XYZ file of C-alpha atoms in Angstrom:
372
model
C 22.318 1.062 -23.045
C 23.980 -0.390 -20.025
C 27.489 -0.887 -21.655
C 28.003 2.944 -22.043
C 29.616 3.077 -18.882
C 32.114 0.100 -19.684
C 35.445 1.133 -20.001
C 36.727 0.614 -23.354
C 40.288 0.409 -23.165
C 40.486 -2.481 -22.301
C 40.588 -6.206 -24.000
C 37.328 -7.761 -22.680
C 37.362 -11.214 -25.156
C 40.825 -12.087 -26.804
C 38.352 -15.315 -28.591
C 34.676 -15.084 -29.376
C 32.956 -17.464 -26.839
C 30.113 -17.645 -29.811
C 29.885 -21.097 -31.909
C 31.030 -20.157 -35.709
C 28.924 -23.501 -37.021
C 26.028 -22.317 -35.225
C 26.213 -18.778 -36.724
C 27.234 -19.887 -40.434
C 24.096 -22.180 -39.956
C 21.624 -19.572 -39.445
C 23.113 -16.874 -41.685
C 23.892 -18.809 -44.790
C 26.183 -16.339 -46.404
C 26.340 -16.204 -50.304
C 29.002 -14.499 -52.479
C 25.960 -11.738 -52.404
C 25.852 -10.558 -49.095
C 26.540 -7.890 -47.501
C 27.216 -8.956 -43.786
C 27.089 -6.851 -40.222
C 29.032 -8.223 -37.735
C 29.791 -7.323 -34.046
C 33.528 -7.389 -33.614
C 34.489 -8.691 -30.323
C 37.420 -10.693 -31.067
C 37.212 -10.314 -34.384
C 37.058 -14.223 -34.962
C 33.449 -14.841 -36.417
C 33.784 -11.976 -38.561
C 36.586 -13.953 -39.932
C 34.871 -17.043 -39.852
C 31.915 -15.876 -41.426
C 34.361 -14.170 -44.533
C 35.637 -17.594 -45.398
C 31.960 -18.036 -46.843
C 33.605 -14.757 -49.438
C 30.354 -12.112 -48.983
C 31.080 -8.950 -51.053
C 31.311 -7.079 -48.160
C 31.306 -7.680 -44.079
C 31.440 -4.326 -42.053
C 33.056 -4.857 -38.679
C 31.608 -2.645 -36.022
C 32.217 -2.550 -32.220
C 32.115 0.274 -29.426
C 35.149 -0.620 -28.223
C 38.456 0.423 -30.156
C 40.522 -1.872 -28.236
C 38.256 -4.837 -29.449
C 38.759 -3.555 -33.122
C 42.186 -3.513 -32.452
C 41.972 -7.151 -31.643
C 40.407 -7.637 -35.105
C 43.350 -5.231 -36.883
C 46.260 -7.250 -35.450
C 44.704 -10.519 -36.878
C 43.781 -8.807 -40.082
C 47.630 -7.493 -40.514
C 48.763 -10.709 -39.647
C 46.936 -12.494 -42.467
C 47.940 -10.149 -44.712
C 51.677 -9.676 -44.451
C 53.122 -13.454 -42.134
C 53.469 -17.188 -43.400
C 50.869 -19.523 -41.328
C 53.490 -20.119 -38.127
C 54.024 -16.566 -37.625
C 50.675 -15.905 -37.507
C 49.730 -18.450 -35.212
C 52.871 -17.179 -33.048
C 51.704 -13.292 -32.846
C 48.128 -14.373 -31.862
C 49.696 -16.720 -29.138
C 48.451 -19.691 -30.555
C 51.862 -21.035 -30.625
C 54.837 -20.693 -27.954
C 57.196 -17.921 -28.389
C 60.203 -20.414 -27.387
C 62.233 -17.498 -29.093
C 60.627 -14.212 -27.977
C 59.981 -13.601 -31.532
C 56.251 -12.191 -31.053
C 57.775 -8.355 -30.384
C 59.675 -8.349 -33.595
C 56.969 -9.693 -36.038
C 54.753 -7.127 -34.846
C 57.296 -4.694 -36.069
C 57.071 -5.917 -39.735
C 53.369 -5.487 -39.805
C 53.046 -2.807 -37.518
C 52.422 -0.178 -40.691
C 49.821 -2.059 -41.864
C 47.376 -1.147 -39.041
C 45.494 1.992 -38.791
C 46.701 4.674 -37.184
C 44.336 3.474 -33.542
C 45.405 0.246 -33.970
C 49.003 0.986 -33.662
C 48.950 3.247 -30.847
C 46.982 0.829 -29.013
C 49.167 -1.803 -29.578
C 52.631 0.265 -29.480
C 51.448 0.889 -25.622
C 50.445 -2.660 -25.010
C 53.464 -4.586 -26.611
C 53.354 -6.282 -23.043
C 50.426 -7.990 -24.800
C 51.914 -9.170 -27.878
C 54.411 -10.403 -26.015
C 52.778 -12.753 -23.360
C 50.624 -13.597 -26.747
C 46.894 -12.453 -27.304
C 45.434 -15.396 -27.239
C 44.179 -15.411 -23.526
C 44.188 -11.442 -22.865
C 41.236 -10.752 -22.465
C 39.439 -9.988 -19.526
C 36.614 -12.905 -19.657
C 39.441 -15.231 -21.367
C 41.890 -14.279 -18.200
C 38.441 -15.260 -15.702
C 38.226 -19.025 -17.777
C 41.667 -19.193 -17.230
C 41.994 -19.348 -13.576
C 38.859 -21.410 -13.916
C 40.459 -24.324 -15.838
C 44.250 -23.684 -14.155
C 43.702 -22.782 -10.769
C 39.896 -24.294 -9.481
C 38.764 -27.205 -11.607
C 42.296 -28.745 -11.020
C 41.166 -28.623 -7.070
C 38.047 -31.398 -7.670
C 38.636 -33.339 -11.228
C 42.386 -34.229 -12.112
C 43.586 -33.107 -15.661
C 44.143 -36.781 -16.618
C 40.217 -37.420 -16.098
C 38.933 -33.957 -17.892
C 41.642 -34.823 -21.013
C 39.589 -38.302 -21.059
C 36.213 -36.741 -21.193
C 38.016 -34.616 -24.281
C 38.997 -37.477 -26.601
C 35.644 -39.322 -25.981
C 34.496 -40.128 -29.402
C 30.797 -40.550 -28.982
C 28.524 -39.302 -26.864
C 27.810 -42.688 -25.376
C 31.547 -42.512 -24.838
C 31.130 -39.262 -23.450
C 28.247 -39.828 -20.847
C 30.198 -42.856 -19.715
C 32.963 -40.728 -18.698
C 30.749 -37.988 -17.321
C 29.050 -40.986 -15.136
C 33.077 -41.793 -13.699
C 33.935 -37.534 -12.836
C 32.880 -36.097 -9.568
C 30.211 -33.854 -10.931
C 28.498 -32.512 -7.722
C 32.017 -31.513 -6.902
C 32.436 -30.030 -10.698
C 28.550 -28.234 -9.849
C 29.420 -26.426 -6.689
C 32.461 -25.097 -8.133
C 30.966 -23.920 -11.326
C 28.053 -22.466 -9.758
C 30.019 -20.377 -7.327
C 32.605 -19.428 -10.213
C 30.386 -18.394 -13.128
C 27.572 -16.687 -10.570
C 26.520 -13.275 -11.505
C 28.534 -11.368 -8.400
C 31.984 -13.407 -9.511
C 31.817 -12.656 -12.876
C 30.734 -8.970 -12.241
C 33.458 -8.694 -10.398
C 36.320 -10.824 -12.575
C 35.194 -11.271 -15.893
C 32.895 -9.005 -17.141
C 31.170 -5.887 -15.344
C 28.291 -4.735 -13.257
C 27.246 -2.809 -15.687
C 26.787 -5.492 -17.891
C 24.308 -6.712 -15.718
C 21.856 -3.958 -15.777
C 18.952 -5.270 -17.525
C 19.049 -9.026 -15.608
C 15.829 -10.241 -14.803
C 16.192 -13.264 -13.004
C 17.280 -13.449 -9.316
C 20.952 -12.716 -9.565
C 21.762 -15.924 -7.225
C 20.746 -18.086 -10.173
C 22.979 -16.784 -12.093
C 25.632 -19.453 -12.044
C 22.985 -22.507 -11.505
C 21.770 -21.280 -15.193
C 25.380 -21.640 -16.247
C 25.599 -24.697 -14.598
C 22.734 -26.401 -16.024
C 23.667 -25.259 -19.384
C 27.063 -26.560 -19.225
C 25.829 -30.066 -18.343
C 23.095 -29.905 -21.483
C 26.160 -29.528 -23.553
C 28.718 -32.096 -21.740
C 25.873 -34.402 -21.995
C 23.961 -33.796 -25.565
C 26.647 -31.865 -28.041
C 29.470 -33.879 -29.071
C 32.921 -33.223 -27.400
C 34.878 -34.516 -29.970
C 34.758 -31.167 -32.226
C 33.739 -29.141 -29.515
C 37.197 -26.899 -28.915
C 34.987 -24.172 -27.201
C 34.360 -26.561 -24.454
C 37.939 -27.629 -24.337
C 39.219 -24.211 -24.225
C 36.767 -23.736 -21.181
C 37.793 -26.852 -19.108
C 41.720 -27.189 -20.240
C 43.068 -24.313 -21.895
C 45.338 -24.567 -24.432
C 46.072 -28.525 -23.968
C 45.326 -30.701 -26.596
C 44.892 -27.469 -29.305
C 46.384 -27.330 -32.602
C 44.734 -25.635 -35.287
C 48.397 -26.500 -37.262
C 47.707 -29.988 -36.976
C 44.179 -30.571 -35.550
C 41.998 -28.343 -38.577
C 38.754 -29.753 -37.096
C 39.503 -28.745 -33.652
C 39.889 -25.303 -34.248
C 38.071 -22.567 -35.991
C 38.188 -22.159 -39.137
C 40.182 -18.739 -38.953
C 43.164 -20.295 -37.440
C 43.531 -23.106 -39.950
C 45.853 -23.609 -42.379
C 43.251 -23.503 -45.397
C 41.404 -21.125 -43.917
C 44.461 -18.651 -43.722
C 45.498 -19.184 -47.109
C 41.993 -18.347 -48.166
C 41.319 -15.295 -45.861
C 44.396 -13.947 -47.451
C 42.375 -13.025 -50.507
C 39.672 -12.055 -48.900
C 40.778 -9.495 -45.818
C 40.536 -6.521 -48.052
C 36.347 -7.051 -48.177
C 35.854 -6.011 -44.019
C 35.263 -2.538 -43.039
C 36.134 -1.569 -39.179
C 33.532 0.832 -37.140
C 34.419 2.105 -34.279
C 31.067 3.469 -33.069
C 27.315 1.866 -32.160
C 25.522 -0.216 -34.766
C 23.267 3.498 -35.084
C 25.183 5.777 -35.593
C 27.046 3.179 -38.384
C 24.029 2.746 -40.053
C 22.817 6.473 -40.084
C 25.562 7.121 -42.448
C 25.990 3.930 -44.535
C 25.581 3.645 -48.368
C 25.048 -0.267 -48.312
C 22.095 -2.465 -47.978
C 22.596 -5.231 -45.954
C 21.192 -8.977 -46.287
C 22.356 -10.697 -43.086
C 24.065 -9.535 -39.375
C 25.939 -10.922 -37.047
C 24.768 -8.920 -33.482
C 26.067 -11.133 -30.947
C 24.899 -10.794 -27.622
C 23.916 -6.976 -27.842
C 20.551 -6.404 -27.044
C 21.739 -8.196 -23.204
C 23.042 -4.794 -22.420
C 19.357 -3.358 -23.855
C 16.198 -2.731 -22.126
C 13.464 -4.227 -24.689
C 12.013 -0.492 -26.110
C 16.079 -0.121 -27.055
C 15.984 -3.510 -28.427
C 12.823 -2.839 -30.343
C 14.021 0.465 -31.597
C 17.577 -1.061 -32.852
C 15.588 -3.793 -34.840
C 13.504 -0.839 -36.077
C 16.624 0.683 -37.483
C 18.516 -2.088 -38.599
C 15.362 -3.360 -40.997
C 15.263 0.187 -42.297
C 19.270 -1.136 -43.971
C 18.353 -4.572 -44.789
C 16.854 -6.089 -48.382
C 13.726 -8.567 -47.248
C 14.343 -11.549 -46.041
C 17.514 -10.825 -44.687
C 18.525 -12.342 -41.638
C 19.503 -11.766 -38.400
C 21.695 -13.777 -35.785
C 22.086 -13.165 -32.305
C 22.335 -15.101 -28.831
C 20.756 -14.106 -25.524
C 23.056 -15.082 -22.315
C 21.596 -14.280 -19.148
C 18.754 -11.598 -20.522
C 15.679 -13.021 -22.852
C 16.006 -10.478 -25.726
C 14.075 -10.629 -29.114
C 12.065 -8.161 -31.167
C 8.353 -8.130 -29.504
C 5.353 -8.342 -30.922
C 5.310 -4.537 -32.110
C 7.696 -5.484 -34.896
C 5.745 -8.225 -36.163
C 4.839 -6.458 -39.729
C 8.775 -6.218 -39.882
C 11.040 -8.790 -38.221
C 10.033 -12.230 -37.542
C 11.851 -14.944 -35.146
C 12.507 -18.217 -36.757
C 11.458 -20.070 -33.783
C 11.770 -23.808 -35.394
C 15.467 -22.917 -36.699
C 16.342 -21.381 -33.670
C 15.730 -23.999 -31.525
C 17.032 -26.546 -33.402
C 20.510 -24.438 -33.966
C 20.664 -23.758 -30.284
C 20.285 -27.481 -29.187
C 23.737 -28.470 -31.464
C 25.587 -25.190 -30.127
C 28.949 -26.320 -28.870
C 28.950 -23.248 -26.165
C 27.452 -23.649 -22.623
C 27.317 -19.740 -21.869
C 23.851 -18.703 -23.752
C 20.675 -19.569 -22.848
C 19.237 -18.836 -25.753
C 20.216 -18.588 -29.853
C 17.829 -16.841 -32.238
C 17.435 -16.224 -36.097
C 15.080 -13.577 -37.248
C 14.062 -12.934 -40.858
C 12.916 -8.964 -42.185
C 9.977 -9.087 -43.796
């Protein structure tokens, strides 16, 4: 795997850049399942809870991405809704509060957890919301570049259209060769290699690396153009940050995590996620469960195809039939090949269909597979 050579101290996604409404769509959880899910920022394993399965096991290389997912799950448990919203920097910290609610929940995180966070309180305090490494690269995107070509006034307009015709009208009044070049150059493979993800991470890309960003480009305009902005908070977090986001008072324009309800609710429900620190193997080479549906993010991009075959392999092995598998592909075409076809099959139709609503530009590809 190419990702064995990241380093894993650090914060890489402080929010899941992965559309919750596309996942809950494929996965259709039931009070039944038992549910594997890749951490990263813990949020879609959160989202995906809110749908109460009996059981969701959390499981991530990274212990500073599980530590990520322990802060929020401490916070649920033990703060009223503005606290929490305040320690995961969703709020501002007008009082420098964020240090000392840590310290009331700090004993309810694991042992890992808290010396990870004890020796990045800088963290908590500047508010985790934007920490991570990726969410730090969209940052100077939307702060620092876009501001250079489209005014904010014009991008918060394209933000409260309420149609798409409303939308593309907009779009049609924005510089957008302007918007092009820039986004090109700033998501192309060697930029983000450099500032918001890794080389490594790039191992297995098969496509001229100079078309990197064009890909990202073109994708970005499919969803400006064809997914509806009104809901679409990824999209807004991409081009404006933090403006014009409320989960407090704008439930639809948020996910469903950092709602009101959906706090109140997760507060019953917390106790149901396990946290792996460890690959999705060596998890599963000691786990008493069964599993019906998983969550694997965008994994098998950091896997040559006989690695993803052989992790399919293994995960069926776990899984009752007809369970079901989500998972996106950004930059690398990854799905079980034709080997596995007496065990795993893609649901092309649904697929498809799922990907063309998906509120996030940065995939190039969603699929749902189905054991057999």
């Amino acid at each position: 795997m190419a990702i064995g050579s990241l380093d894993f101290s650090i914060i890489r996604y402080s929010k899941v850049w992965e559309d919750h409404r596309t996942l809950s769509s494929a996965l259709e959880l039931t009070e039944n399942d038992n549910v594997i899910s890749i951490t990263s920022a813990g949020d879609n394993t959160l989202n995906l809870l809110l749908a109460g399965p009996k059981k969701i096991v959390a499981i991530d290389l990274s212990p500073a991405q599980n530590a990520v997912l322990e802060l929020k799950i401490a916070a649920i448990k033990n703060l009223a809704y503005d606290d929490y919203l305040l320690i995961l920097g969703e709020l501002e910290d007008a009082e420098k509060k964020r240090l000392s609610i840590y310290q009331t929940i700090r004993g309810s995180l694991p042992g890992y957890a808290q010396v990870y966070w004890d020796s990045h309180s800088n963290i908590i305090e500047d508010g985790i919301a934007w920490c991570g490494r990726l969410d730090k690269f969209f940052v100077t995107y939307h702060k620092d570049r876009l501001p250079t070509v489209v005014s904010p006034e014009d991008i918060d307009r394209f933000c409260a259209a309420q149609s798409l015709e409303e939308q593309r009208e907009v779009l049609q009044q924005l510089p957008m060769n302007d918007i092009g070049e820039l986004t090109k150059q700033y998501t192309s493979k060697e930029n983000l290699a450099k500032h918001g993800r890794s080389e490594a991470q790039y191992k297995y890309l098969e496509q001229p690396a100079d078309e990197v960003g064009a890909l990202h480009w073109k994708q970005m305009c499919k969803v400006c153009q064809d997914v509806p902005v009104k809901d679409n908070f990824y999209l807004s977090w991409f081009l404006r940050g933090s403006r014009g986001f409320d989960p407090s008072v704008k439930p639809d324009y948020a996910p469903p995590y950092l709602t009101r309800e959906g706090f109140n609710k997760l507060k019953g429900l917390v106790d149901r996620i396990e946290v792996f620190t460890g690959g999705l193997g060596d998890y599963l080479k000691h786990s008493e469960y069964t599993f019906s549906k998983a969550n694997l993010s965008d994994i098998f991009e950091y896997m040559s195809q006989e690695d993803t075959d052989a992790t399919f392999d293994m995960l069926v092995k776990s899984m009752t039939k007809g369970g079901r598998i989500a998972f996106w592909n950004q930059v690398c075409p990854r799905q079980p090949s034709a080997a596995l076809s007496d065990k795993v099959k893609v649901l092309t139709g649904l697929s498809n269909e799922l990907y063309k609503k998906d509120r996030v530009f940065y995939y190039c590809a969603f699929h749902v597979a189905e054991t057999i």
